[in-house]
PDB file of N, CA and C in Angstrom:
ATOM      1  N   MET Y   4      27.832  36.141 302.132  1.00  0.00           N
ATOM      2  CA  MET Y   4      26.477  36.424 302.485  1.00  0.00           C
ATOM      3  C   MET Y   4      26.436  37.841 303.032  1.00  0.00           C
ATOM      4  N   ALA Y   5      25.552  38.642 302.496  1.00  0.00           N
ATOM      5  CA  ALA Y   5      25.450  40.042 302.900  1.00  0.00           C
ATOM      6  C   ALA Y   5      24.702  40.173 304.222  1.00  0.00           C
ATOM      7  N   THR Y   6      25.197  41.057 305.059  1.00  0.00           N
ATOM      8  CA  THR Y   6      24.529  41.351 306.330  1.00  0.00           C
ATOM      9  C   THR Y   6      24.549  42.853 306.558  1.00  0.00           C
ATOM     10  N   ASP Y   7      23.692  43.336 307.434  1.00  0.00           N
ATOM     11  CA  ASP Y   7      23.630  44.757 307.802  1.00  0.00           C
ATOM     12  C   ASP Y   7      23.483  45.672 306.586  1.00  0.00           C
ATOM     13  N   LEU Y   8      22.633  45.295 305.652  1.00  0.00           N
ATOM     14  CA  LEU Y   8      22.417  46.095 304.451  1.00  0.00           C
ATOM     15  C   LEU Y   8      21.439  47.229 304.726  1.00  0.00           C
ATOM     16  N   THR Y   9      21.556  48.292 303.960  1.00  0.00           N
ATOM     17  CA  THR Y   9      20.609  49.398 304.047  1.00  0.00           C
ATOM     18  C   THR Y   9      19.987  49.624 302.679  1.00  0.00           C
ATOM     19  N   LYS Y  10      18.739  50.080 302.688  1.00  0.00           N
ATOM     20  CA  LYS Y  10      18.027  50.323 301.442  1.00  0.00           C
ATOM     21  C   LYS Y  10      18.595  51.569 300.777  1.00  0.00           C
ATOM     22  N   GLY Y  11      18.765  51.505 299.466  1.00  0.00           N
ATOM     23  CA  GLY Y  11      19.292  52.629 298.717  1.00  0.00           C
ATOM     24  C   GLY Y  11      18.599  52.739 297.372  1.00  0.00           C
ATOM     25  N   VAL Y  12      19.061  53.640 296.544  1.00  0.00           N
ATOM     26  CA  VAL Y  12      18.502  53.863 295.219  1.00  0.00           C
ATOM     27  C   VAL Y  12      19.302  53.050 294.211  1.00  0.00           C
ATOM     28  N   GLN Y  13      18.589  52.314 293.360  1.00  0.00           N
ATOM     29  CA  GLN Y  13      19.255  51.540 292.313  1.00  0.00           C
ATOM     30  C   GLN Y  13      19.418  52.405 291.071  1.00  0.00           C
ATOM     31  N   LYS Y  14      20.552  52.289 290.412  1.00  0.00           N
ATOM     32  CA  LYS Y  14      20.804  52.997 289.156  1.00  0.00           C
ATOM     33  C   LYS Y  14      20.945  51.941 288.072  1.00  0.00           C
ATOM     34  N   LEU Y  15      19.800  51.522 287.534  1.00  0.00           N
ATOM     35  CA  LEU Y  15      19.765  50.417 286.587  1.00  0.00           C
ATOM     36  C   LEU Y  15      19.636  50.919 285.160  1.00  0.00           C
ATOM     37  N   ASP Y  16      20.050  50.084 284.211  1.00  0.00           N
ATOM     38  CA  ASP Y  16      19.799  50.356 282.806  1.00  0.00           C
ATOM     39  C   ASP Y  16      18.303  50.236 282.547  1.00  0.00           C
ATOM     40  N   ASP Y  17      17.824  50.790 281.421  1.00  0.00           N
ATOM     41  CA  ASP Y  17      16.396  50.763 281.102  1.00  0.00           C
ATOM     42  C   ASP Y  17      15.838  49.346 281.014  1.00  0.00           C
ATOM     43  N   ASP Y  18      16.655  48.405 280.561  1.00  0.00           N
ATOM     44  CA  ASP Y  18      16.181  47.026 280.383  1.00  0.00           C
ATOM     45  C   ASP Y  18      16.581  46.109 281.546  1.00  0.00           C
ATOM     46  N   GLU Y  19      17.009  46.685 282.642  1.00  0.00           N
ATOM     47  CA  GLU Y  19      17.510  45.912 283.776  1.00  0.00           C
ATOM     48  C   GLU Y  19      16.509  45.950 284.931  1.00  0.00           C
ATOM     49  N   GLU Y  20      16.362  44.800 285.597  1.00  0.00           N
ATOM     50  CA  GLU Y  20      15.487  44.720 286.765  1.00  0.00           C
ATOM     51  C   GLU Y  20      16.148  43.828 287.808  1.00  0.00           C
ATOM     52  N   ILE Y  21      16.242  44.314 289.016  1.00  0.00           N
ATOM     53  CA  ILE Y  21      16.804  43.538 290.116  1.00  0.00           C
ATOM     54  C   ILE Y  21      15.773  43.509 291.234  1.00  0.00           C
ATOM     55  N   VAL Y  22      15.392  42.308 291.627  1.00  0.00           N
ATOM     56  CA  VAL Y  22      14.441  42.134 292.720  1.00  0.00           C
ATOM     57  C   VAL Y  22      15.217  41.629 293.933  1.00  0.00           C
ATOM     58  N   ILE Y  23      15.084  42.310 295.033  1.00  0.00           N
ATOM     59  CA  ILE Y  23      15.823  41.959 296.244  1.00  0.00           C
ATOM     60  C   ILE Y  23      14.869  41.303 297.233  1.00  0.00           C
ATOM     61  N   LYS Y  24      15.235  40.105 297.671  1.00  0.00           N
ATOM     62  CA  LYS Y  24      14.426  39.368 298.637  1.00  0.00           C
ATOM     63  C   LYS Y  24      15.350  38.797 299.706  1.00  0.00           C
ATOM     64  N   PRO Y  25      15.055  39.029 300.969  1.00  0.00           N
ATOM     65  CA  PRO Y  25      15.891  38.457 302.035  1.00  0.00           C
ATOM     66  C   PRO Y  25      15.579  36.979 302.267  1.00  0.00           C
ATOM     67  N   PHE Y  26      16.618  36.175 302.443  1.00  0.00           N
ATOM     68  CA  PHE Y  26      16.487  34.751 302.734  1.00  0.00           C
ATOM     69  C   PHE Y  26      17.490  34.374 303.815  1.00  0.00           C
ATOM     70  N   THR Y  27      17.168  33.367 304.586  1.00  0.00           N
ATOM     71  CA  THR Y  27      18.148  32.815 305.514  1.00  0.00           C
ATOM     72  C   THR Y  27      19.057  31.875 304.729  1.00  0.00           C
ATOM     73  N   PHE Y  28      20.222  31.599 305.283  1.00  0.00           N
ATOM     74  CA  PHE Y  28      21.143  30.667 304.635  1.00  0.00           C
ATOM     75  C   PHE Y  28      20.492  29.295 304.485  1.00  0.00           C
ATOM     76  N   ARG Y  29      19.753  28.877 305.497  1.00  0.00           N
ATOM     77  CA  ARG Y  29      19.058  27.578 305.446  1.00  0.00           C
ATOM     78  C   ARG Y  29      18.037  27.555 304.305  1.00  0.00           C
ATOM     79  N   ASP Y  30      17.247  28.620 304.168  1.00  0.00           N
ATOM     80  CA  ASP Y  30      16.259  28.691 303.088  1.00  0.00           C
ATOM     81  C   ASP Y  30      16.927  28.596 301.714  1.00  0.00           C
ATOM     82  N   LEU Y  31      18.063  29.253 301.559  1.00  0.00           N
ATOM     83  CA  LEU Y  31      18.766  29.209 300.278  1.00  0.00           C
ATOM     84  C   LEU Y  31      19.301  27.814 299.975  1.00  0.00           C
ATOM     85  N   ARG Y  32      19.777  27.113 300.995  1.00  0.00           N
ATOM     86  CA  ARG Y  32      20.235  25.731 300.788  1.00  0.00           C
ATOM     87  C   ARG Y  32      19.079  24.857 300.326  1.00  0.00           C
ATOM     88  N   VAL Y  33      17.901  25.042 300.915  1.00  0.00           N
ATOM     89  CA  VAL Y  33      16.718  24.275 300.512  1.00  0.00           C
ATOM     90  C   VAL Y  33      16.368  24.587 299.057  1.00  0.00           C
ATOM     91  N   GLN Y  34      16.396  25.861 298.686  1.00  0.00           N
ATOM     92  CA  GLN Y  34      16.097  26.255 297.309  1.00  0.00           C
ATOM     93  C   GLN Y  34      17.127  25.686 296.328  1.00  0.00           C
ATOM     94  N   LEU Y  35      18.374  25.657 296.736  1.00  0.00           N
ATOM     95  CA  LEU Y  35      19.430  25.095 295.892  1.00  0.00           C
ATOM     96  C   LEU Y  35      19.206  23.603 295.667  1.00  0.00           C
ATOM     97  N   LYS Y  36      18.910  22.878 296.733  1.00  0.00           N
ATOM     98  CA  LYS Y  36      18.678  21.435 296.618  1.00  0.00           C
ATOM     99  C   LYS Y  36      17.439  21.123 295.790  1.00  0.00           C
ATOM    100  N   ALA Y  37      16.448  22.021 295.804  1.00  0.00           N
ATOM    101  CA  ALA Y  37      15.219  21.826 295.033  1.00  0.00           C
ATOM    102  C   ALA Y  37      15.380  22.287 293.585  1.00  0.00           C
ATOM    103  N   ASN Y  38      16.580  22.744 293.215  1.00  0.00           N
ATOM    104  CA  ASN Y  38      16.884  23.216 291.862  1.00  0.00           C
ATOM    105  C   ASN Y  38      16.026  24.423 291.471  1.00  0.00           C
ATOM    106  N   ASN Y  39      15.718  25.280 292.440  1.00  0.00           N
ATOM    107  CA  ASN Y  39      14.904  26.466 292.184  1.00  0.00           C
ATOM    108  C   ASN Y  39      15.736  27.702 291.874  1.00  0.00           C
ATOM    109  N   LEU Y  40      17.036  27.632 292.063  1.00  0.00           N
ATOM    110  CA  LEU Y  40      17.906  28.775 291.792  1.00  0.00           C
ATOM    111  C   LEU Y  40      18.467  28.653 290.385  1.00  0.00           C
ATOM    112  N   LYS Y  41      18.370  29.733 289.613  1.00  0.00           N
ATOM    113  CA  LYS Y  41      18.813  29.710 288.214  1.00  0.00           C
ATOM    114  C   LYS Y  41      19.994  30.640 287.945  1.00  0.00           C
ATOM    115  N   ASP Y  42      20.274  31.554 288.875  1.00  0.00           N
ATOM    116  CA  ASP Y  42      21.341  32.528 288.691  1.00  0.00           C
ATOM    117  C   ASP Y  42      22.689  31.907 289.038  1.00  0.00           C
ATOM    118  N   GLY Y  43      23.587  31.878 288.079  1.00  0.00           N
ATOM    119  CA  GLY Y  43      24.886  31.236 288.267  1.00  0.00           C
ATOM    120  C   GLY Y  43      25.722  31.845 289.378  1.00  0.00           C
ATOM    121  N   LYS Y  44      25.696  33.165 289.520  1.00  0.00           N
ATOM    122  CA  LYS Y  44      26.486  33.815 290.572  1.00  0.00           C
ATOM    123  C   LYS Y  44      25.959  33.444 291.954  1.00  0.00           C
ATOM    124  N   THR Y  45      24.647  33.348 292.076  1.00  0.00           N
ATOM    125  CA  THR Y  45      24.049  32.955 293.358  1.00  0.00           C
ATOM    126  C   THR Y  45      24.425  31.528 293.705  1.00  0.00           C
ATOM    127  N   ILE Y  46      24.340  30.639 292.734  1.00  0.00           N
ATOM    128  CA  ILE Y  46      24.674  29.229 292.954  1.00  0.00           C
ATOM    129  C   ILE Y  46      26.147  29.084 293.335  1.00  0.00           C
ATOM    130  N   ALA Y  47      27.026  29.806 292.635  1.00  0.00           N
ATOM    131  CA  ALA Y  47      28.456  29.739 292.942  1.00  0.00           C
ATOM    132  C   ALA Y  47      28.741  30.278 294.343  1.00  0.00           C
ATOM    133  N   ALA Y  48      28.112  31.392 294.710  1.00  0.00           N
ATOM    134  CA  ALA Y  48      28.327  31.972 296.040  1.00  0.00           C
ATOM    135  C   ALA Y  48      27.840  31.034 297.133  1.00  0.00           C
ATOM    136  N   LEU Y  49      26.701  30.391 296.916  1.00  0.00           N
ATOM    137  CA  LEU Y  49      26.191  29.444 297.911  1.00  0.00           C
ATOM    138  C   LEU Y  49      27.106  28.239 298.042  1.00  0.00           C
ATOM    139  N   GLY Y  50      27.613  27.749 296.923  1.00  0.00           N
ATOM    140  CA  GLY Y  50      28.555  26.635 296.973  1.00  0.00           C
ATOM    141  C   GLY Y  50      29.792  27.003 297.773  1.00  0.00           C
ATOM    142  N   TYR Y  51      30.299  28.198 297.552  1.00  0.00           N
ATOM    143  CA  TYR Y  51      31.463  28.680 298.299  1.00  0.00           C
ATOM    144  C   TYR Y  51      31.157  28.736 299.791  1.00  0.00           C
ATOM    145  N   LEU Y  52      30.010  29.323 300.138  1.00  0.00           N
ATOM    146  CA  LEU Y  52      29.637  29.433 301.553  1.00  0.00           C
ATOM    147  C   LEU Y  52      29.431  28.073 302.198  1.00  0.00           C
ATOM    148  N   MET Y  53      28.857  27.138 301.465  1.00  0.00           N
ATOM    149  CA  MET Y  53      28.609  25.812 302.028  1.00  0.00           C
ATOM    150  C   MET Y  53      29.923  25.113 302.363  1.00  0.00           C
ATOM    151  N   VAL Y  54      30.964  25.404 301.597  1.00  0.00           N
ATOM    152  CA  VAL Y  54      32.269  24.787 301.847  1.00  0.00           C
ATOM    153  C   VAL Y  54      33.047  25.551 302.921  1.00  0.00           C
ATOM    154  N   PHE Y  55      33.061  26.877 302.823  1.00  0.00           N
ATOM    155  CA  PHE Y  55      33.962  27.674 303.657  1.00  0.00           C
ATOM    156  C   PHE Y  55      33.297  28.387 304.829  1.00  0.00           C
ATOM    157  N   LYS Y  56      31.982  28.327 304.975  1.00  0.00           N
ATOM    158  CA  LYS Y  56      31.302  29.049 306.054  1.00  0.00           C
ATOM    159  C   LYS Y  56      31.885  28.746 307.434  1.00  0.00           C
ATOM    160  N   PRO Y  57      32.235  27.501 307.742  1.00  0.00           N
ATOM    161  CA  PRO Y  57      32.808  27.242 309.077  1.00  0.00           C
ATOM    162  C   PRO Y  57      34.125  27.982 309.325  1.00  0.00           C
ATOM    163  N   TYR Y  58      34.810  28.385 308.255  1.00  0.00           N
ATOM    164  CA  TYR Y  58      36.127  29.004 308.393  1.00  0.00           C
ATOM    165  C   TYR Y  58      36.100  30.520 308.237  1.00  0.00           C
ATOM    166  N   LEU Y  59      34.979  31.087 307.799  1.00  0.00           N
ATOM    167  CA  LEU Y  59      34.924  32.529 307.564  1.00  0.00           C
ATOM    168  C   LEU Y  59      35.062  33.288 308.877  1.00  0.00           C
ATOM    169  N   GLY Y  60      35.807  34.359 308.839  1.00  0.00           N
ATOM    170  CA  GLY Y  60      36.001  35.174 310.027  1.00  0.00           C
ATOM    171  C   GLY Y  60      37.063  34.643 310.971  1.00  0.00           C
ATOM    172  N   LYS Y  61      37.733  33.564 310.589  1.00  0.00           N
ATOM    173  CA  LYS Y  61      38.797  33.001 311.428  1.00  0.00           C
ATOM    174  C   LYS Y  61      40.124  33.131 310.692  1.00  0.00           C
ATOM    175  N   ASP Y  62      41.163  33.477 311.412  1.00  0.00           N
ATOM    176  CA  ASP Y  62      42.497  33.586 310.795  1.00  0.00           C
ATOM    177  C   ASP Y  62      43.238  32.275 310.873  1.00  0.00           C
TER     178      ASP Y  62
END
């Protein structure tokens, strides 16, 4: 999960569009359970966080 991000300039291909929207982790879990997320990388990252979030940042 990204934190402390800063706005920058996107260098996209002519046919590429990326929309950035901030969400809380809780909001994303709700969207995942409602089957509203369609991007595979987002779904995989959320699944990873849901399993390993309690352990992140700990050695």
